[in-house]
PDB file of C-alpha atoms in Angstrom:
ATOM      1  CA  MET Q   1      10.479  10.746 -83.090  1.00  0.00           C
ATOM      2  CA  GLU Q   2       9.048  13.978 -81.739  1.00  0.00           C
ATOM      3  CA  LYS Q   3       6.048  12.055 -80.444  1.00  0.00           C
ATOM      4  CA  LEU Q   4       8.364   9.668 -78.541  1.00  0.00           C
ATOM      5  CA  ARG Q   5      10.162  12.588 -76.841  1.00  0.00           C
ATOM      6  CA  VAL Q   6       6.812  13.985 -75.671  1.00  0.00           C
ATOM      7  CA  GLU Q   7       5.750  10.603 -74.234  1.00  0.00           C
ATOM      8  CA  ILE Q   8       9.056  10.292 -72.340  1.00  0.00           C
ATOM      9  CA  LYS Q   9       8.721  13.810 -70.909  1.00  0.00           C
ATOM     10  CA  LYS Q  10       5.138  13.091 -69.851  1.00  0.00           C
ATOM     11  CA  PHE Q  11       6.223   9.831 -68.171  1.00  0.00           C
ATOM     12  CA  GLY Q  12       9.031  11.640 -66.334  1.00  0.00           C
ATOM     13  CA  LEU Q  13       6.658  14.302 -65.045  1.00  0.00           C
ATOM     14  CA  VAL Q  14       4.158  11.701 -63.826  1.00  0.00           C
ATOM     15  CA  SER Q  15       6.935   9.776 -62.068  1.00  0.00           C
ATOM     16  CA  LEU Q  16       8.140  12.940 -60.387  1.00  0.00           C
ATOM     17  CA  ILE Q  17       4.626  13.732 -59.164  1.00  0.00           C
ATOM     18  CA  LEU Q  18       4.137  10.184 -57.859  1.00  0.00           C
ATOM     19  CA  LEU Q  19       7.483  10.302 -56.065  1.00  0.00           C
ATOM     20  CA  PHE Q  20       6.585  13.627 -54.434  1.00  0.00           C
ATOM     21  CA  MET Q  21       3.185  12.346 -53.292  1.00  0.00           C
ATOM     22  CA  SER Q  22       4.772   9.214 -51.818  1.00  0.00           C
ATOM     23  CA  ALA Q  23       7.180  11.360 -49.829  1.00  0.00           C
ATOM     24  CA  LEU Q  24       4.294  13.390 -48.438  1.00  0.00           C
ATOM     25  CA  ILE Q  25       2.428  10.237 -47.372  1.00  0.00           C
ATOM     26  CA  LEU Q  26       5.488   8.793 -45.616  1.00  0.00           C
ATOM     27  CA  SER Q  27       6.151  12.104 -43.902  1.00  0.00           C
ATOM     28  CA  GLY Q  28       2.557  12.177 -42.683  1.00  0.00           C
ATOM     29  CA  CYS Q  29       2.860   8.660 -41.222  1.00  0.00           C
ATOM     30  CA  ASP Q  30       6.018   9.589 -39.309  1.00  0.00           C
ATOM     31  CA  SER Q  31       4.323  12.700 -37.965  1.00  0.00           C
ATOM     32  CA  LYS Q  32       1.352  10.647 -36.715  1.00  0.00           C
ATOM     33  CA  VAL Q  33       3.589   8.161 -34.838  1.00  0.00           C
ATOM     34  CA  ASN Q  34       5.500  10.952 -33.119  1.00  0.00           C
ATOM     35  CA  THR Q  35       2.265  12.624 -32.072  1.00  0.00           C
ATOM     36  CA  GLN Q  36       0.943   9.423 -30.551  1.00  0.00           C
ATOM     37  CA  ASN Q  37       4.169   8.820 -28.642  1.00  0.00           C
ATOM     38  CA  SER Q  38       4.186  12.350 -27.269  1.00  0.00           C
ATOM     39  CA  ASN Q  39       0.679  11.826 -25.882  1.00  0.00           C
ATOM     40  CA  MET Q  40       1.749   8.737 -23.914  1.00  0.00           C
ATOM     41  CA  GLY Q  41       3.335  10.858 -21.215  1.00  0.00           C
ATOM     42  CA  SER Q  42       6.029   9.376 -18.996  1.00  0.00           C
ATOM     43  CA  SER Q  43       5.491   5.860 -20.345  1.00  0.00           C
ATOM     44  CA  SER Q  44       6.797   6.923 -23.792  1.00  0.00           C
ATOM     45  CA  ASP Q  45      10.230   7.556 -22.292  1.00  0.00           C
ATOM     46  CA  PRO Q  46      11.726   4.366 -20.824  1.00  0.00           C
ATOM     47  CA  GLY Q  47      14.306   6.447 -18.962  1.00  0.00           C
ATOM     48  CA  LYS Q  48      11.783   8.645 -17.178  1.00  0.00           C
ATOM     49  CA  LYS Q  49      10.515   7.323 -13.843  1.00  0.00           C
ATOM     50  CA  LEU Q  50       7.018   7.734 -12.485  1.00  0.00           C
ATOM     51  CA  THR Q  51       6.626  10.037  -9.493  1.00  0.00           C
ATOM     52  CA  VAL Q  52       4.582   8.015  -7.011  1.00  0.00           C
ATOM     53  CA  TYR Q  53       3.253   9.122  -3.619  1.00  0.00           C
ATOM     54  CA  THR Q  54       1.902   6.800  -0.942  1.00  0.00           C
ATOM     55  CA  SER Q  55      -0.095   7.730   2.137  1.00  0.00           C
ATOM     56  CA  PHE Q  56       1.694   5.788   4.890  1.00  0.00           C
ATOM     57  CA  TYR Q  57       4.155   2.963   5.484  1.00  0.00           C
ATOM     58  CA  PRO Q  58       2.285  -0.235   4.431  1.00  0.00           C
ATOM     59  CA  MET Q  59       1.312   1.411   1.132  1.00  0.00           C
ATOM     60  CA  TYR Q  60       4.878   2.660   0.721  1.00  0.00           C
ATOM     61  CA  ASP Q  61       6.462  -0.742   1.272  1.00  0.00           C
ATOM     62  CA  LEU Q  62       4.022  -2.682  -0.917  1.00  0.00           C
ATOM     63  CA  THR Q  63       4.486  -0.097  -3.687  1.00  0.00           C
ATOM     64  CA  LYS Q  64       8.265  -0.192  -3.340  1.00  0.00           C
ATOM     65  CA  LYS Q  65       8.252  -3.948  -3.807  1.00  0.00           C
ATOM     66  CA  VAL Q  66       6.290  -3.645  -7.070  1.00  0.00           C
ATOM     67  CA  GLY Q  67       7.708  -0.417  -8.477  1.00  0.00           C
ATOM     68  CA  GLY Q  68      11.375  -1.086  -7.743  1.00  0.00           C
ATOM     69  CA  ASP Q  69      13.781   1.162  -9.621  1.00  0.00           C
ATOM     70  CA  LYS Q  70      11.196   2.203 -12.224  1.00  0.00           C
ATOM     71  CA  ILE Q  71       9.567   4.763  -9.913  1.00  0.00           C
ATOM     72  CA  ASN Q  72      10.519   7.723  -7.743  1.00  0.00           C
ATOM     73  CA  LEU Q  73       8.652   6.768  -4.565  1.00  0.00           C
ATOM     74  CA  LYS Q  74       7.817   9.167  -1.757  1.00  0.00           C
ATOM     75  CA  ASN Q  75       5.793   8.582   1.398  1.00  0.00           C
ATOM     76  CA  LEU Q  76       3.615  11.436   2.620  1.00  0.00           C
ATOM     77  CA  ILE Q  77       3.642  10.559   6.332  1.00  0.00           C
ATOM     78  CA  PRO Q  78       7.160  10.847   7.808  1.00  0.00           C
ATOM     79  CA  ALA Q  79       8.879   7.827   9.355  1.00  0.00           C
ATOM     80  CA  GLY Q  80       7.892   7.187  12.955  1.00  0.00           C
ATOM     81  CA  THR Q  81       4.683   9.247  12.760  1.00  0.00           C
ATOM     82  CA  GLU Q  82       1.370   7.749  13.912  1.00  0.00           C
ATOM     83  CA  PRO Q  83      -0.843   8.036  10.811  1.00  0.00           C
ATOM     84  CA  HIS Q  84      -4.395   8.243  12.195  1.00  0.00           C
ATOM     85  CA  ASP Q  85      -4.369  11.985  12.928  1.00  0.00           C
ATOM     86  CA  TRP Q  86      -1.788  13.189  10.386  1.00  0.00           C
ATOM     87  CA  GLU Q  87      -2.793  15.962   7.980  1.00  0.00           C
ATOM     88  CA  PRO Q  88      -1.037  16.979   4.716  1.00  0.00           C
ATOM     89  CA  THR Q  89       0.797  20.300   4.523  1.00  0.00           C
ATOM     90  CA  PRO Q  90       0.499  22.871   1.684  1.00  0.00           C
ATOM     91  CA  GLY Q  91       3.855  21.524   0.485  1.00  0.00           C
ATOM     92  CA  ASP Q  92       2.401  18.018   0.257  1.00  0.00           C
ATOM     93  CA  MET Q  93      -0.515  19.359  -1.774  1.00  0.00           C
ATOM     94  CA  GLY Q  94       1.885  21.085  -4.150  1.00  0.00           C
ATOM     95  CA  ASN Q  95       3.855  17.884  -4.646  1.00  0.00           C
ATOM     96  CA  LEU Q  96       0.709  15.943  -5.482  1.00  0.00           C
ATOM     97  CA  GLU Q  97      -0.105  18.485  -8.187  1.00  0.00           C
ATOM     98  CA  LYS Q  98       2.978  17.205 -10.025  1.00  0.00           C
ATOM     99  CA  ALA Q  99       2.703  13.493  -9.178  1.00  0.00           C
ATOM    100  CA  ASP Q 100       1.856  10.651 -11.565  1.00  0.00           C
ATOM    101  CA  VAL Q 101       0.345   8.216  -9.042  1.00  0.00           C
ATOM    102  CA  LEU Q 102      -1.171   8.479  -5.549  1.00  0.00           C
ATOM    103  CA  ILE Q 103      -1.728   5.262  -3.582  1.00  0.00           C
ATOM    104  CA  TYR Q 104      -3.689   5.126  -0.330  1.00  0.00           C
ATOM    105  CA  ASN Q 105      -5.279   2.418   1.789  1.00  0.00           C
ATOM    106  CA  GLY Q 106      -8.784   3.811   2.204  1.00  0.00           C
ATOM    107  CA  ALA Q 107     -11.503   2.307   4.445  1.00  0.00           C
ATOM    108  CA  GLY Q 108     -11.251   5.432   6.602  1.00  0.00           C
ATOM    109  CA  MET Q 109      -7.539   5.159   7.372  1.00  0.00           C
ATOM    110  CA  GLU Q 110      -6.667   8.446   5.676  1.00  0.00           C
ATOM    111  CA  THR Q 111      -9.259  10.862   7.049  1.00  0.00           C
ATOM    112  CA  TRP Q 112      -7.854  13.626   4.845  1.00  0.00           C
ATOM    113  CA  ILE Q 113      -7.991  11.858   1.475  1.00  0.00           C
ATOM    114  CA  ASP Q 114     -11.361  13.149   0.217  1.00  0.00           C
ATOM    115  CA  LYS Q 115     -10.377  16.742   0.903  1.00  0.00           C
ATOM    116  CA  VAL Q 116      -7.058  16.277  -0.876  1.00  0.00           C
ATOM    117  CA  LEU Q 117      -8.568  14.638  -3.969  1.00  0.00           C
ATOM    118  CA  LYS Q 118     -11.108  17.458  -4.296  1.00  0.00           C
ATOM    119  CA  SER Q 119      -8.452  20.159  -3.859  1.00  0.00           C
ATOM    120  CA  ILE Q 120      -5.670  19.113  -6.224  1.00  0.00           C
ATOM    121  CA  ASP Q 121      -5.848  19.957  -9.928  1.00  0.00           C
ATOM    122  CA  ASN Q 122      -3.906  17.184 -11.643  1.00  0.00           C
ATOM    123  CA  GLU Q 123      -5.752  15.527 -14.522  1.00  0.00           C
ATOM    124  CA  LYS Q 124      -2.980  13.002 -15.209  1.00  0.00           C
ATOM    125  CA  LEU Q 125      -2.891  11.722 -11.615  1.00  0.00           C
ATOM    126  CA  VAL Q 126      -3.672   8.002 -11.280  1.00  0.00           C
ATOM    127  CA  THR Q 127      -5.170   7.263  -7.863  1.00  0.00           C
ATOM    128  CA  VAL Q 128      -5.881   3.921  -6.246  1.00  0.00           C
ATOM    129  CA  GLU Q 129      -7.718   3.029  -3.052  1.00  0.00           C
ATOM    130  CA  ALA Q 130      -5.891  -0.208  -2.322  1.00  0.00           C
ATOM    131  CA  SER Q 131      -8.554  -1.679  -0.025  1.00  0.00           C
ATOM    132  CA  LYS Q 132     -11.446  -1.011  -2.412  1.00  0.00           C
ATOM    133  CA  GLY Q 133     -13.474  -4.152  -3.037  1.00  0.00           C
ATOM    134  CA  LEU Q 134     -12.116  -6.043  -0.021  1.00  0.00           C
ATOM    135  CA  LYS Q 135     -14.437  -7.493   2.604  1.00  0.00           C
ATOM    136  CA  LEU Q 136     -14.018  -5.084   5.523  1.00  0.00           C
ATOM    137  CA  LEU Q 137     -14.580  -5.711   9.215  1.00  0.00           C
ATOM    138  CA  ASP Q 138     -17.001  -3.461  11.060  1.00  0.00           C
ATOM    139  CA  ASN Q 139     -15.667  -1.115  13.707  1.00  0.00           C
ATOM    140  CA  LEU Q 140     -16.729  -2.639  17.005  1.00  0.00           C
ATOM    141  CA  ASP Q 141     -16.370   0.675  18.863  1.00  0.00           C
ATOM    142  CA  LYS Q 142     -19.581   2.574  18.113  1.00  0.00           C
ATOM    143  CA  ASN Q 143     -18.229   5.693  19.822  1.00  0.00           C
ATOM    144  CA  GLU Q 144     -15.795   6.279  16.947  1.00  0.00           C
ATOM    145  CA  ASN Q 145     -16.467   7.865  13.567  1.00  0.00           C
ATOM    146  CA  LEU Q 146     -14.850   5.027  11.621  1.00  0.00           C
ATOM    147  CA  THR Q 147     -17.364   2.628  10.065  1.00  0.00           C
ATOM    148  CA  TYR Q 148     -14.834  -0.077   9.227  1.00  0.00           C
ATOM    149  CA  ASP Q 149     -11.534  -1.388  10.506  1.00  0.00           C
ATOM    150  CA  PRO Q 150      -8.969  -0.172   7.935  1.00  0.00           C
ATOM    151  CA  HIS Q 151      -6.016  -2.380   9.009  1.00  0.00           C
ATOM    152  CA  VAL Q 152      -6.452  -4.896   6.187  1.00  0.00           C
ATOM    153  CA  TRP Q 153      -2.716  -5.231   5.417  1.00  0.00           C
ATOM    154  CA  LEU Q 154      -2.172  -7.291   8.593  1.00  0.00           C
ATOM    155  CA  ASN Q 155      -3.739 -10.244   6.794  1.00  0.00           C
ATOM    156  CA  PRO Q 156      -1.100 -11.264   4.203  1.00  0.00           C
ATOM    157  CA  MET Q 157      -3.780 -12.471   1.780  1.00  0.00           C
ATOM    158  CA  LEU Q 158      -5.489  -9.077   1.859  1.00  0.00           C
ATOM    159  CA  ALA Q 159      -2.100  -7.373   1.567  1.00  0.00           C
ATOM    160  CA  LYS Q 160      -1.622  -9.404  -1.613  1.00  0.00           C
ATOM    161  CA  GLN Q 161      -4.863  -8.045  -3.026  1.00  0.00           C
ATOM    162  CA  GLU Q 162      -3.809  -4.517  -2.126  1.00  0.00           C
ATOM    163  CA  MET Q 163      -0.475  -5.116  -3.851  1.00  0.00           C
ATOM    164  CA  GLU Q 164      -2.310  -6.248  -6.977  1.00  0.00           C
ATOM    165  CA  ALA Q 165      -4.313  -3.011  -7.001  1.00  0.00           C
ATOM    166  CA  ILE Q 166      -1.050  -1.089  -6.672  1.00  0.00           C
ATOM    167  CA  LYS Q 167       0.480  -3.046  -9.533  1.00  0.00           C
ATOM    168  CA  ASN Q 168      -2.512  -2.295 -11.738  1.00  0.00           C
ATOM    169  CA  ALA Q 169      -2.177   1.424 -11.004  1.00  0.00           C
ATOM    170  CA  LEU Q 170       1.503   1.445 -11.952  1.00  0.00           C
ATOM    171  CA  VAL Q 171       0.768  -0.437 -15.169  1.00  0.00           C
ATOM    172  CA  SER Q 172      -1.981   2.045 -16.002  1.00  0.00           C
ATOM    173  CA  ALA Q 173       0.386   4.983 -15.543  1.00  0.00           C
ATOM    174  CA  ASP Q 174       3.396   3.291 -17.162  1.00  0.00           C
ATOM    175  CA  PRO Q 175       2.335   0.532 -19.585  1.00  0.00           C
ATOM    176  CA  LEU Q 176       5.794   0.257 -21.170  1.00  0.00           C
ATOM    177  CA  ASN Q 177       7.086  -1.312 -17.939  1.00  0.00           C
ATOM    178  CA  LYS Q 178       4.125  -3.663 -17.473  1.00  0.00           C
ATOM    179  CA  GLU Q 179       6.238  -6.840 -17.544  1.00  0.00           C
ATOM    180  CA  TYR Q 180       8.592  -5.437 -14.884  1.00  0.00           C
ATOM    181  CA  TYR Q 181       5.720  -4.581 -12.530  1.00  0.00           C
ATOM    182  CA  GLU Q 182       4.010  -7.911 -13.197  1.00  0.00           C
ATOM    183  CA  LYS Q 183       7.167  -9.860 -12.361  1.00  0.00           C
ATOM    184  CA  ASN Q 184       7.764  -7.950  -9.121  1.00  0.00           C
ATOM    185  CA  TYR Q 185       4.151  -8.455  -8.098  1.00  0.00           C
ATOM    186  CA  ASN Q 186       4.228 -12.184  -8.830  1.00  0.00           C
ATOM    187  CA  ASP Q 187       7.488 -12.649  -6.899  1.00  0.00           C
ATOM    188  CA  ASN Q 188       6.141 -10.861  -3.833  1.00  0.00           C
ATOM    189  CA  ALA Q 189       2.720 -12.506  -4.083  1.00  0.00           C
ATOM    190  CA  GLN Q 190       4.492 -15.848  -3.647  1.00  0.00           C
ATOM    191  CA  LYS Q 191       6.275 -14.477  -0.584  1.00  0.00           C
ATOM    192  CA  LEU Q 192       2.943 -13.386   0.877  1.00  0.00           C
ATOM    193  CA  ASP Q 193       1.539 -16.865   0.261  1.00  0.00           C
ATOM    194  CA  GLN Q 194       4.531 -18.321   2.102  1.00  0.00           C
ATOM    195  CA  LEU Q 195       4.063 -15.888   5.007  1.00  0.00           C
ATOM    196  CA  ASP Q 196       0.407 -16.872   5.239  1.00  0.00           C
ATOM    197  CA  GLN Q 197       1.379 -20.555   5.463  1.00  0.00           C
ATOM    198  CA  GLU Q 198       3.914 -19.787   8.210  1.00  0.00           C
ATOM    199  CA  TYR Q 199       1.216 -18.070  10.270  1.00  0.00           C
ATOM    200  CA  LYS Q 200      -1.250 -20.928   9.782  1.00  0.00           C
ATOM    201  CA  LYS Q 201       1.310 -23.584  10.679  1.00  0.00           C
ATOM    202  CA  THR Q 202       2.635 -21.744  13.760  1.00  0.00           C
ATOM    203  CA  ILE Q 203      -0.581 -20.389  15.258  1.00  0.00           C
ATOM    204  CA  GLY Q 204      -2.635 -23.460  14.440  1.00  0.00           C
ATOM    205  CA  VAL Q 205      -0.877 -25.556  17.093  1.00  0.00           C
ATOM    206  CA  LEU Q 206      -0.807 -22.968  19.885  1.00  0.00           C
ATOM    207  CA  SER Q 207      -2.963 -23.677  22.928  1.00  0.00           C
ATOM    208  CA  LYS Q 208      -4.065 -20.115  23.688  1.00  0.00           C
ATOM    209  CA  LYS Q 209      -6.024 -17.910  21.300  1.00  0.00           C
ATOM    210  CA  ASP Q 210      -6.638 -14.652  23.214  1.00  0.00           C
ATOM    211  CA  ILE Q 211      -4.468 -11.549  22.858  1.00  0.00           C
ATOM    212  CA  VAL Q 212      -4.842  -8.239  24.683  1.00  0.00           C
ATOM    213  CA  VAL Q 213      -3.705  -5.279  22.594  1.00  0.00           C
ATOM    214  CA  ALA Q 214      -3.544  -1.569  23.276  1.00  0.00           C
ATOM    215  CA  HIS Q 215      -5.032  -0.623  19.913  1.00  0.00           C
ATOM    216  CA  GLN Q 216      -7.823  -2.393  18.018  1.00  0.00           C
ATOM    217  CA  ALA Q 217      -5.631  -2.936  14.962  1.00  0.00           C
ATOM    218  CA  PHE Q 218      -5.334  -6.708  14.685  1.00  0.00           C
ATOM    219  CA  GLY Q 219      -8.841  -7.756  13.697  1.00  0.00           C
ATOM    220  CA  TYR Q 220      -7.869  -8.961  10.214  1.00  0.00           C
ATOM    221  CA  LEU Q 221      -4.865 -10.898  11.488  1.00  0.00           C
ATOM    222  CA  CYS Q 222      -6.955 -12.524  14.232  1.00  0.00           C
ATOM    223  CA  SER Q 223      -9.799 -13.325  11.840  1.00  0.00           C
ATOM    224  CA  ALA Q 224      -7.388 -14.994   9.408  1.00  0.00           C
ATOM    225  CA  TYR Q 225      -5.677 -17.211  11.992  1.00  0.00           C
ATOM    226  CA  GLY Q 226      -8.328 -18.018  14.583  1.00  0.00           C
ATOM    227  CA  LEU Q 227      -7.258 -15.582  17.298  1.00  0.00           C
ATOM    228  CA  ASN Q 228      -9.409 -13.423  19.587  1.00  0.00           C
ATOM    229  CA  GLN Q 229      -8.423  -9.757  19.925  1.00  0.00           C
ATOM    230  CA  VAL Q 230      -9.342  -7.909  23.120  1.00  0.00           C
ATOM    231  CA  ALA Q 231      -8.493  -4.231  22.665  1.00  0.00           C
ATOM    232  CA  ILE Q 232      -7.887  -1.783  25.493  1.00  0.00           C
ATOM    233  CA  GLU Q 233      -8.529   1.143  23.149  1.00  0.00           C
ATOM    234  CA  GLY Q 234     -10.449   1.510  19.891  1.00  0.00           C
ATOM    235  CA  LEU Q 235      -9.361   1.894  16.289  1.00  0.00           C
ATOM    236  CA  ALA Q 236      -8.268   5.456  17.024  1.00  0.00           C
ATOM    237  CA  ALA Q 237      -4.895   4.770  18.594  1.00  0.00           C
ATOM    238  CA  ASP Q 238      -4.939   7.834  20.838  1.00  0.00           C
ATOM    239  CA  SER Q 239      -8.316   7.102  22.477  1.00  0.00           C
ATOM    240  CA  GLU Q 240      -8.436   6.675  26.249  1.00  0.00           C
ATOM    241  CA  PRO Q 241     -10.105   3.682  27.945  1.00  0.00           C
ATOM    242  CA  SER Q 242     -12.580   4.320  30.749  1.00  0.00           C
ATOM    243  CA  PRO Q 243     -11.872   3.037  34.283  1.00  0.00           C
ATOM    244  CA  ALA Q 244     -14.605   0.448  33.749  1.00  0.00           C
ATOM    245  CA  ARG Q 245     -12.896  -0.776  30.579  1.00  0.00           C
ATOM    246  CA  MET Q 246      -9.565  -0.959  32.390  1.00  0.00           C
ATOM    247  CA  ALA Q 247     -11.164  -3.117  35.099  1.00  0.00           C
ATOM    248  CA  GLU Q 248     -12.680  -5.415  32.468  1.00  0.00           C
ATOM    249  CA  ILE Q 249      -9.296  -5.917  30.820  1.00  0.00           C
ATOM    250  CA  VAL Q 250      -7.565  -6.619  34.155  1.00  0.00           C
ATOM    251  CA  ASN Q 251     -10.163  -9.242  35.030  1.00  0.00           C
ATOM    252  CA  PHE Q 252      -9.910 -10.816  31.561  1.00  0.00           C
ATOM    253  CA  VAL Q 253      -6.118 -11.096  31.756  1.00  0.00           C
ATOM    254  CA  LYS Q 254      -6.287 -12.724  35.183  1.00  0.00           C
ATOM    255  CA  GLU Q 255      -9.074 -15.101  34.160  1.00  0.00           C
ATOM    256  CA  LYS Q 256      -7.257 -16.244  31.004  1.00  0.00           C
ATOM    257  CA  GLN Q 257      -3.863 -16.230  32.753  1.00  0.00           C
ATOM    258  CA  LEU Q 258      -2.326 -14.215  29.929  1.00  0.00           C
ATOM    259  CA  LYS Q 259       1.380 -13.479  30.208  1.00  0.00           C
ATOM    260  CA  TYR Q 260       1.669 -10.590  27.748  1.00  0.00           C
ATOM    261  CA  ILE Q 261      -0.050  -7.276  27.041  1.00  0.00           C
ATOM    262  CA  PHE Q 262       0.747  -5.866  23.618  1.00  0.00           C
ATOM    263  CA  PHE Q 263       1.392  -2.244  22.745  1.00  0.00           C
ATOM    264  CA  GLU Q 264       2.886  -0.510  19.714  1.00  0.00           C
ATOM    265  CA  GLU Q 265       5.914   1.704  19.257  1.00  0.00           C
ATOM    266  CA  LEU Q 266       4.156   4.771  17.816  1.00  0.00           C
ATOM    267  CA  VAL Q 267       1.669   5.139  20.697  1.00  0.00           C
ATOM    268  CA  SER Q 268       2.297   5.684  24.416  1.00  0.00           C
ATOM    269  CA  PRO Q 269       2.608   2.319  26.221  1.00  0.00           C
ATOM    270  CA  LYS Q 270       1.430   3.681  29.588  1.00  0.00           C
ATOM    271  CA  VAL Q 271      -1.999   2.042  29.604  1.00  0.00           C
ATOM    272  CA  ALA Q 272      -0.624  -1.353  28.552  1.00  0.00           C
ATOM    273  CA  GLN Q 273       2.127  -1.085  31.152  1.00  0.00           C
ATOM    274  CA  THR Q 274      -0.394  -0.213  33.875  1.00  0.00           C
ATOM    275  CA  ILE Q 275      -2.479  -3.295  33.115  1.00  0.00           C
ATOM    276  CA  ALA Q 276       0.657  -5.430  32.966  1.00  0.00           C
ATOM    277  CA  GLN Q 277       1.645  -4.233  36.435  1.00  0.00           C
ATOM    278  CA  GLU Q 278      -1.838  -4.950  37.787  1.00  0.00           C
ATOM    279  CA  THR Q 279      -1.858  -8.500  36.435  1.00  0.00           C
ATOM    280  CA  GLY Q 280       1.765  -9.587  36.622  1.00  0.00           C
ATOM    281  CA  ALA Q 281       1.958  -9.782  32.822  1.00  0.00           C
ATOM    282  CA  THR Q 282       4.712  -8.366  30.611  1.00  0.00           C
ATOM    283  CA  ALA Q 283       4.132  -5.459  28.227  1.00  0.00           C
ATOM    284  CA  THR Q 284       5.739  -6.017  24.833  1.00  0.00           C
ATOM    285  CA  VAL Q 285       5.450  -4.770  21.246  1.00  0.00           C
ATOM    286  CA  LEU Q 286       3.124  -6.197  18.590  1.00  0.00           C
ATOM    287  CA  ASN Q 287       3.631  -4.022  15.535  1.00  0.00           C
ATOM    288  CA  PRO Q 288       0.584  -3.022  13.436  1.00  0.00           C
ATOM    289  CA  LEU Q 289       2.940  -1.730  10.730  1.00  0.00           C
ATOM    290  CA  GLU Q 290       1.275   1.670  10.615  1.00  0.00           C
ATOM    291  CA  GLY Q 291       4.713   3.221  10.451  1.00  0.00           C
ATOM    292  CA  LEU Q 292       8.331   2.223  10.959  1.00  0.00           C
ATOM    293  CA  SER Q 293      10.945   4.413  12.570  1.00  0.00           C
ATOM    294  CA  GLU Q 294      13.773   5.797  10.486  1.00  0.00           C
ATOM    295  CA  ALA Q 295      16.191   3.522  12.355  1.00  0.00           C
ATOM    296  CA  ASP Q 296      14.122   0.414  11.583  1.00  0.00           C
ATOM    297  CA  GLN Q 297      13.936   1.295   7.900  1.00  0.00           C
ATOM    298  CA  GLN Q 298      17.673   1.955   7.734  1.00  0.00           C
ATOM    299  CA  ALA Q 299      18.226  -1.414   9.415  1.00  0.00           C
ATOM    300  CA  GLY Q 300      16.404  -3.054   6.512  1.00  0.00           C
ATOM    301  CA  LYS Q 301      13.145  -3.915   8.216  1.00  0.00           C
ATOM    302  CA  ASP Q 302      10.098  -4.205   5.980  1.00  0.00           C
ATOM    303  CA  TYR Q 303       6.624  -5.745   5.835  1.00  0.00           C
ATOM    304  CA  PHE Q 304       7.921  -9.309   5.739  1.00  0.00           C
ATOM    305  CA  SER Q 305      10.471  -8.998   8.545  1.00  0.00           C
ATOM    306  CA  VAL Q 306       8.073  -7.168  10.874  1.00  0.00           C
ATOM    307  CA  MET Q 307       5.277  -9.649  10.237  1.00  0.00           C
ATOM    308  CA  ARG Q 308       7.677 -12.476  11.098  1.00  0.00           C
ATOM    309  CA  ASP Q 309       8.763 -10.606  14.247  1.00  0.00           C
ATOM    310  CA  ASN Q 310       5.066 -10.394  15.172  1.00  0.00           C
ATOM    311  CA  LEU Q 311       4.671 -14.123  14.590  1.00  0.00           C
ATOM    312  CA  GLU Q 312       7.543 -14.915  16.957  1.00  0.00           C
ATOM    313  CA  VAL Q 313       6.023 -12.661  19.633  1.00  0.00           C
ATOM    314  CA  LEU Q 314       2.624 -14.321  19.240  1.00  0.00           C
ATOM    315  CA  LYS Q 315       4.175 -17.772  19.437  1.00  0.00           C
ATOM    316  CA  LYS Q 316       5.911 -16.877  22.693  1.00  0.00           C
ATOM    317  CA  ALA Q 317       2.768 -15.337  24.192  1.00  0.00           C
ATOM    318  CA  LEU Q 318       0.301 -18.052  23.240  1.00  0.00           C
ATOM    319  CA  GLN Q 319       2.204 -21.222  24.132  1.00  0.00           C
TER     320      GLN Q 319
END
């Protein structure tokens, strides 16, 4: 009998020890899961939005279409500001120190980007050069420092590739919302395909193919749809044409019997208006989408609406 009591006591002690060890193991597993979640950053908290900065309007609008209400989106260059010569302020640099994602076009568009990336100390920052890997057009003006034409977004098919790069960056920074970003990208990619078809169908039947523009910004659009761009000024929107160049443009407009000279809202139209007066043409806006005014944005204009406005202007000019 005494031997039985001893065996029972020993069994109870062993059970107690096993129970205690099991509790420790389970506690350790819970601790490991919590540690992993805490290292996932903003993506571990579905309610916390990414802080995303974009360089200028096309990057802002493409990112907005993908990121939707899952991101806090801020554009560095203010509305209505010509982006080629803009420089970030110390306040902008401070904001980027706390950002999750920085999206820029590249290809020389943001002359300040290398300096900024070297200066900020933000190890978590996800950066994306949206035009990286795209086939770029050479800068035809050898007097400028730019090697390539950076205006790739004016070809909807290249804008789609830039949007995909943006989507990938958001997924990298916030994998929990991958399906949301993927859906938004796919929806807008279809819209870009539709826009591309509208351009092909409309421009394909037009009799004229030459356009005179104030700023050499439409190379990708012209290359995509069989148009010929003749630029008064170079890729740098504030450059000044020589008298000889002005004479060449006047002669070209008269020879081709062009009815319109295109300028853009963010740059002085004086040169385009002068040539229009010399040739009897009309000066009108063809928007390179480098930046929209505050009023245009409040009115609901975006990449798609402006590109369709441009298509209507081209149709009128080239008939």
